[in-house]
Amino acid sequence: MPHGVSASPSRLPNGLSTDFPWGPLGDLGAPNPFKYNLWADDFQTLSYLVNSVVVSGAGTVVSGAGDGGIVVLTTAALAADFASFQVPNNFIFRPAIKAGKKMFFMARLKVSDAVNAAFIVGLVQRSATPMVVTDGIYFSKATGAANNLNVISMNASAPTTQAVPTSAYTLANDTYLDLAFYVNRAGEIQIFASADFWNKPSTEAKGPVASFKPAITTNGMTVGLTVQSGNAGAKTMTVDFALAAMER
């Protein structure tokens, strides 16, 4: 089979179920839509944009022209300027009441300046100062290098940091990078990074590229996508899609 070409799909004419056999939706023939608390956006529209944008200065967060839809975050020109997209509900994911449940985050993004732009993407608290996280699990890239990507578990302003191996990714100007993490039922965070999760080059490692088991916040979190200038001059971060989910 040529690389990137899928086989014909399996066909399940009787449907499939993710509910227990004794559950009320066990014979529905379609996945239980409430099995996971799921937020996913391909950014075809930004219907709740007015409540999702936090920027400094003249920063903007707007829909862009791209296959399937994109959101473009552009900072103002000062080094500390930022542009942030934050899902309005700060308590969409609450680990305190979901102990031992699986949790996921995934996004595809690119930045205009791989060295100087800084960004935070993942599950965080809503904030007017989004580059300062008090509680969350997120990817973090500081200004000054293109190979300093970390995953941070922030618990009441106390961070536990796991570096993403530099062999697992290349962050280049205006080049998409796929990032994801999975928190399993034991509280281990598995980290994924790829140029393309669905069409991985044969040279890329399959599966997680790193893992760690930190203290995880018990406070509510939401989806946050934030870019900061890092140095003088406006920077952009383009996000093609993002997903976050937590098992009920």
CSV table of C-alpha atoms in Angstrom, one decimal:
chain,number,residue,atom,x,y,z
A,1,MET,CA,0.0,0.0,0.0
A,2,PRO,CA,1.6,3.4,-1.0
A,3,HIS,CA,2.5,5.7,1.9
A,4,GLY,CA,-0.5,7.9,2.9
A,5,VAL,CA,-3.1,5.8,1.0
A,6,SER,CA,-5.7,4.1,3.2
A,7,ALA,CA,-7.3,0.7,2.6
A,8,SER,CA,-11.1,0.5,2.1
A,9,PRO,CA,-12.9,1.2,5.4
A,10,SER,CA,-14.3,-1.6,7.5
A,11,ARG,CA,-18.1,-1.7,7.2
A,12,LEU,CA,-20.3,-2.3,10.2
A,13,PRO,CA,-23.9,-2.3,8.9
A,14,ASN,CA,-25.3,-3.1,12.3
A,15,GLY,CA,-23.5,-0.2,13.8
A,16,LEU,CA,-21.1,-0.1,16.8
A,17,SER,CA,-21.4,0.9,20.5
A,18,THR,CA,-19.2,2.3,23.2
A,19,ASP,CA,-21.9,1.8,25.9
A,20,PHE,CA,-21.9,-1.1,28.2
A,21,PRO,CA,-24.1,-4.0,27.0
A,22,TRP,CA,-26.6,-3.3,29.9
A,23,GLY,CA,-26.5,0.4,29.3
A,24,PRO,CA,-29.5,2.4,27.9
A,25,LEU,CA,-27.5,3.1,24.7
A,26,GLY,CA,-26.0,-0.4,24.4
A,27,ASP,CA,-28.1,-1.3,21.3
A,28,LEU,CA,-28.1,2.1,19.7
A,29,GLY,CA,-25.6,1.2,17.0
A,30,ALA,CA,-23.7,4.4,17.3
A,31,PRO,CA,-21.1,5.6,19.8
A,32,ASN,CA,-22.3,7.0,23.1
A,33,PRO,CA,-21.8,10.8,22.5
A,34,PHE,CA,-21.5,11.4,26.3
A,35,LYS,CA,-18.9,8.7,27.0
A,36,TYR,CA,-16.3,11.5,26.9
A,37,ASN,CA,-16.5,15.2,27.7
A,38,LEU,CA,-15.2,16.2,24.3
A,39,TRP,CA,-14.2,19.6,22.8
A,40,ALA,CA,-12.9,19.6,19.3
A,41,ASP,CA,-12.7,22.4,16.7
A,42,ASP,CA,-11.4,22.4,13.1
A,43,PHE,CA,-11.9,26.2,13.2
A,44,GLN,CA,-14.3,26.2,10.2
A,45,THR,CA,-16.1,28.9,12.1
A,46,LEU,CA,-15.4,30.9,15.3
A,47,SER,CA,-19.0,31.4,16.5
A,48,TYR,CA,-18.0,32.2,20.1
A,49,LEU,CA,-14.9,34.2,19.2
A,50,VAL,CA,-16.0,37.3,21.1
A,51,ASN,CA,-15.8,35.4,24.4
A,52,SER,CA,-12.6,33.4,23.5
A,53,VAL,CA,-10.1,36.1,22.6
A,54,VAL,CA,-7.6,37.6,25.1
A,55,VAL,CA,-4.9,39.9,23.5
A,56,SER,CA,-2.5,42.6,24.5
A,57,GLY,CA,-2.1,45.8,22.5
A,58,ALA,CA,-3.3,45.5,18.9
A,59,GLY,CA,-3.2,41.7,18.8
A,60,THR,CA,-5.8,39.7,16.9
A,61,VAL,CA,-7.4,36.3,16.8
A,62,VAL,CA,-9.3,35.7,13.5
A,63,SER,CA,-10.5,33.0,11.2
A,64,GLY,CA,-8.1,32.3,8.3
A,65,ALA,CA,-8.4,30.7,4.9
A,66,GLY,CA,-7.1,27.1,5.1
A,67,ASP,CA,-8.2,23.6,4.3
A,68,GLY,CA,-10.9,22.7,6.8
A,69,GLY,CA,-10.5,26.1,8.6
A,70,ILE,CA,-7.8,27.7,10.7
A,71,VAL,CA,-7.5,30.3,13.4
A,72,VAL,CA,-4.7,32.8,13.2
A,73,LEU,CA,-3.4,34.5,16.3
A,74,THR,CA,-1.2,37.6,15.8
A,75,THR,CA,0.6,39.5,18.5
A,76,ALA,CA,1.3,43.2,18.6
A,77,ALA,CA,5.0,44.3,18.2
A,78,LEU,CA,6.3,44.4,21.8
A,79,ALA,CA,8.3,41.4,23.2
A,80,ALA,CA,5.7,40.8,25.9
A,81,ASP,CA,2.6,41.1,23.6
A,82,PHE,CA,0.4,38.0,23.2
A,83,ALA,CA,-2.7,36.7,21.5
A,84,SER,CA,-4.7,34.0,23.1
A,85,PHE,CA,-7.7,31.8,22.2
A,86,GLN,CA,-9.4,30.4,25.3
A,87,VAL,CA,-12.5,28.3,25.4
A,88,PRO,CA,-14.9,30.3,27.6
A,89,ASN,CA,-15.8,27.6,30.2
A,90,ASN,CA,-13.0,27.5,32.8
A,91,PHE,CA,-14.3,24.3,34.3
A,92,ILE,CA,-14.8,22.2,31.2
A,93,PHE,CA,-12.2,19.6,32.5
A,94,ARG,CA,-12.1,19.0,36.3
A,95,PRO,CA,-9.6,16.3,37.3
A,96,ALA,CA,-10.7,16.6,41.0
A,97,ILE,CA,-14.0,14.9,40.3
A,98,LYS,CA,-12.7,12.6,37.7
A,99,ALA,CA,-9.8,10.9,39.4
A,100,GLY,CA,-8.4,7.9,37.4
A,101,LYS,CA,-10.1,9.0,34.2
A,102,LYS,CA,-8.3,9.3,30.9
A,103,MET,CA,-7.6,12.8,29.4
A,104,PHE,CA,-6.4,13.9,26.0
A,105,PHE,CA,-5.2,17.0,24.1
A,106,MET,CA,-4.1,17.4,20.5
A,107,ALA,CA,-3.4,20.3,18.2
A,108,ARG,CA,-1.7,21.1,14.9
A,109,LEU,CA,0.0,24.5,14.8
A,110,LYS,CA,2.7,26.6,13.2
A,111,VAL,CA,4.5,29.8,14.1
A,112,SER,CA,5.9,32.5,12.0
A,113,ASP,CA,9.2,32.7,13.9
A,114,ALA,CA,10.3,29.3,15.3
A,115,VAL,CA,13.1,30.8,17.3
A,116,ASN,CA,11.7,33.9,18.9
A,117,ALA,CA,7.9,33.2,19.3
A,118,ALA,CA,6.9,31.7,22.6
A,119,PHE,CA,3.7,29.7,23.0
A,120,ILE,CA,1.5,27.7,25.4
A,121,VAL,CA,-1.1,25.3,24.1
A,122,GLY,CA,-3.0,22.7,26.1
A,123,LEU,CA,-5.3,22.7,29.2
A,124,VAL,CA,-5.0,25.7,31.4
A,125,GLN,CA,-7.0,28.1,33.5
A,126,ARG,CA,-8.7,31.1,31.8
A,127,SER,CA,-6.6,34.1,32.4
A,128,ALA,CA,-6.0,37.7,31.3
A,129,THR,CA,-2.3,36.9,31.5
A,130,PRO,CA,-2.3,33.6,29.7
A,131,MET,CA,1.5,33.1,29.6
A,132,VAL,CA,1.4,32.8,33.4
A,133,VAL,CA,-0.2,29.5,34.2
A,134,THR,CA,-1.3,28.5,37.7
A,135,ASP,CA,-3.0,25.2,36.9
A,136,GLY,CA,-2.8,23.1,33.8
A,137,ILE,CA,-1.2,20.5,31.5
A,138,TYR,CA,0.3,22.1,28.4
A,139,PHE,CA,3.0,22.3,25.8
A,140,SER,CA,5.3,25.3,26.4
A,141,LYS,CA,7.9,26.8,24.2
A,142,ALA,CA,10.1,29.7,25.4
A,143,THR,CA,11.6,32.4,23.2
A,144,GLY,CA,15.2,32.2,22.1
A,145,ALA,CA,15.3,28.7,20.5
A,146,ALA,CA,13.4,26.4,18.2
A,147,ASN,CA,14.2,23.2,20.1
A,148,ASN,CA,13.1,24.0,23.7
A,149,LEU,CA,9.7,22.4,23.7
A,150,ASN,CA,8.4,21.1,27.1
A,151,VAL,CA,5.3,19.6,28.6
A,152,ILE,CA,4.5,21.2,31.9
A,153,SER,CA,2.1,19.9,34.6
A,154,MET,CA,1.3,23.0,36.7
A,155,ASN,CA,-0.3,22.3,40.1
A,156,ALA,CA,-1.1,25.4,42.1
A,157,SER,CA,1.8,27.3,40.5
A,158,ALA,CA,4.2,24.4,41.1
A,159,PRO,CA,5.5,23.0,37.8
A,160,THR,CA,6.8,19.6,36.9
A,161,THR,CA,8.5,19.8,33.5
A,162,GLN,CA,9.2,17.1,30.9
A,163,ALA,CA,11.3,18.1,27.9
A,164,VAL,CA,10.1,16.9,24.5
A,165,PRO,CA,13.1,15.1,23.0
A,166,THR,CA,14.6,17.2,20.2
A,167,SER,CA,14.9,14.2,18.1
A,168,ALA,CA,11.1,13.9,18.0
A,169,TYR,CA,10.3,17.1,16.3
A,170,THR,CA,11.4,20.0,14.1
A,171,LEU,CA,10.0,23.4,14.7
A,172,ALA,CA,10.5,25.6,11.7
A,173,ASN,CA,9.0,28.8,10.5
A,174,ASP,CA,5.6,28.5,9.0
A,175,THR,CA,5.7,24.7,9.2
A,176,TYR,CA,3.0,22.7,10.9
A,177,LEU,CA,3.8,20.5,13.9
A,178,ASP,CA,1.3,18.1,15.5
A,179,LEU,CA,1.4,17.9,19.3
A,180,ALA,CA,-0.6,15.8,21.7
A,181,PHE,CA,-0.6,14.3,25.2
A,182,TYR,CA,-2.5,11.5,26.8
A,183,VAL,CA,-3.1,11.2,30.6
A,184,ASN,CA,-3.8,7.6,31.4
A,185,ARG,CA,-5.7,6.2,34.4
A,186,ALA,CA,-2.5,5.9,36.4
A,187,GLY,CA,-1.8,9.6,36.0
A,188,GLU,CA,1.1,9.1,33.6
A,189,ILE,CA,1.3,11.8,30.8
A,190,GLN,CA,2.4,10.4,27.5
A,191,ILE,CA,3.7,12.9,25.0
A,192,PHE,CA,3.3,12.7,21.2
A,193,ALA,CA,5.0,14.9,18.5
A,194,SER,CA,5.0,14.6,14.8
A,195,ALA,CA,5.1,16.4,11.5
A,196,ASP,CA,1.8,14.7,10.7
A,197,PHE,CA,0.1,12.2,13.0
A,198,TRP,CA,-1.8,10.5,10.1
A,199,ASN,CA,1.1,10.3,7.6
A,200,LYS,CA,4.2,9.8,9.7
A,201,PRO,CA,7.4,9.6,7.7
A,202,SER,CA,9.0,6.2,8.0
A,203,THR,CA,11.9,7.8,9.9
A,204,GLU,CA,9.6,9.0,12.7
A,205,ALA,CA,9.1,7.0,15.9
A,206,LYS,CA,5.6,5.6,16.4
A,207,GLY,CA,3.8,6.2,19.7
A,208,PRO,CA,4.8,8.5,22.6
A,209,VAL,CA,8.2,10.2,22.5
A,210,ALA,CA,8.4,10.7,26.3
A,211,SER,CA,6.3,10.3,29.4
A,212,PHE,CA,6.2,11.4,33.1
A,213,LYS,CA,4.0,11.1,36.1
A,214,PRO,CA,3.7,14.4,37.8
A,215,ALA,CA,1.3,15.9,40.4
A,216,ILE,CA,-1.8,17.0,38.4
A,217,THR,CA,-4.0,20.0,39.4
A,218,THR,CA,-7.4,19.3,40.9
A,219,ASN,CA,-8.7,22.7,39.6
A,220,GLY,CA,-10.8,23.3,36.6
A,221,MET,CA,-9.1,23.8,33.2
A,222,THR,CA,-10.1,24.8,29.7
A,223,VAL,CA,-8.4,24.8,26.3
A,224,GLY,CA,-5.9,27.6,25.8
A,225,LEU,CA,-3.9,28.5,22.7
A,226,THR,CA,-1.5,31.4,23.2
A,227,VAL,CA,1.4,32.9,21.3
A,228,GLN,CA,3.8,35.6,22.6
A,229,SER,CA,6.1,37.8,20.5
A,230,GLY,CA,9.2,37.0,22.4
A,231,ASN,CA,11.1,39.9,20.9
A,232,ALA,CA,10.3,43.1,19.0
A,233,GLY,CA,8.0,42.5,16.0
A,234,ALA,CA,4.6,40.9,15.6
A,235,LYS,CA,4.4,37.0,15.5
A,236,THR,CA,1.7,34.7,14.4
A,237,MET,CA,0.6,31.2,15.4
A,238,THR,CA,-1.8,29.4,13.1
A,239,VAL,CA,-3.8,26.5,14.5
A,240,ASP,CA,-5.4,24.1,12.1
A,241,PHE,CA,-7.3,22.1,14.7
A,242,ALA,CA,-7.4,21.3,18.4
A,243,LEU,CA,-9.1,18.6,20.6
A,244,ALA,CA,-9.4,18.0,24.3
A,245,ALA,CA,-11.3,15.2,25.9
A,246,MET,CA,-11.8,13.6,29.3
A,247,GLU,CA,-13.5,10.3,30.1
A,248,ARG,CA,-16.7,10.5,32.1
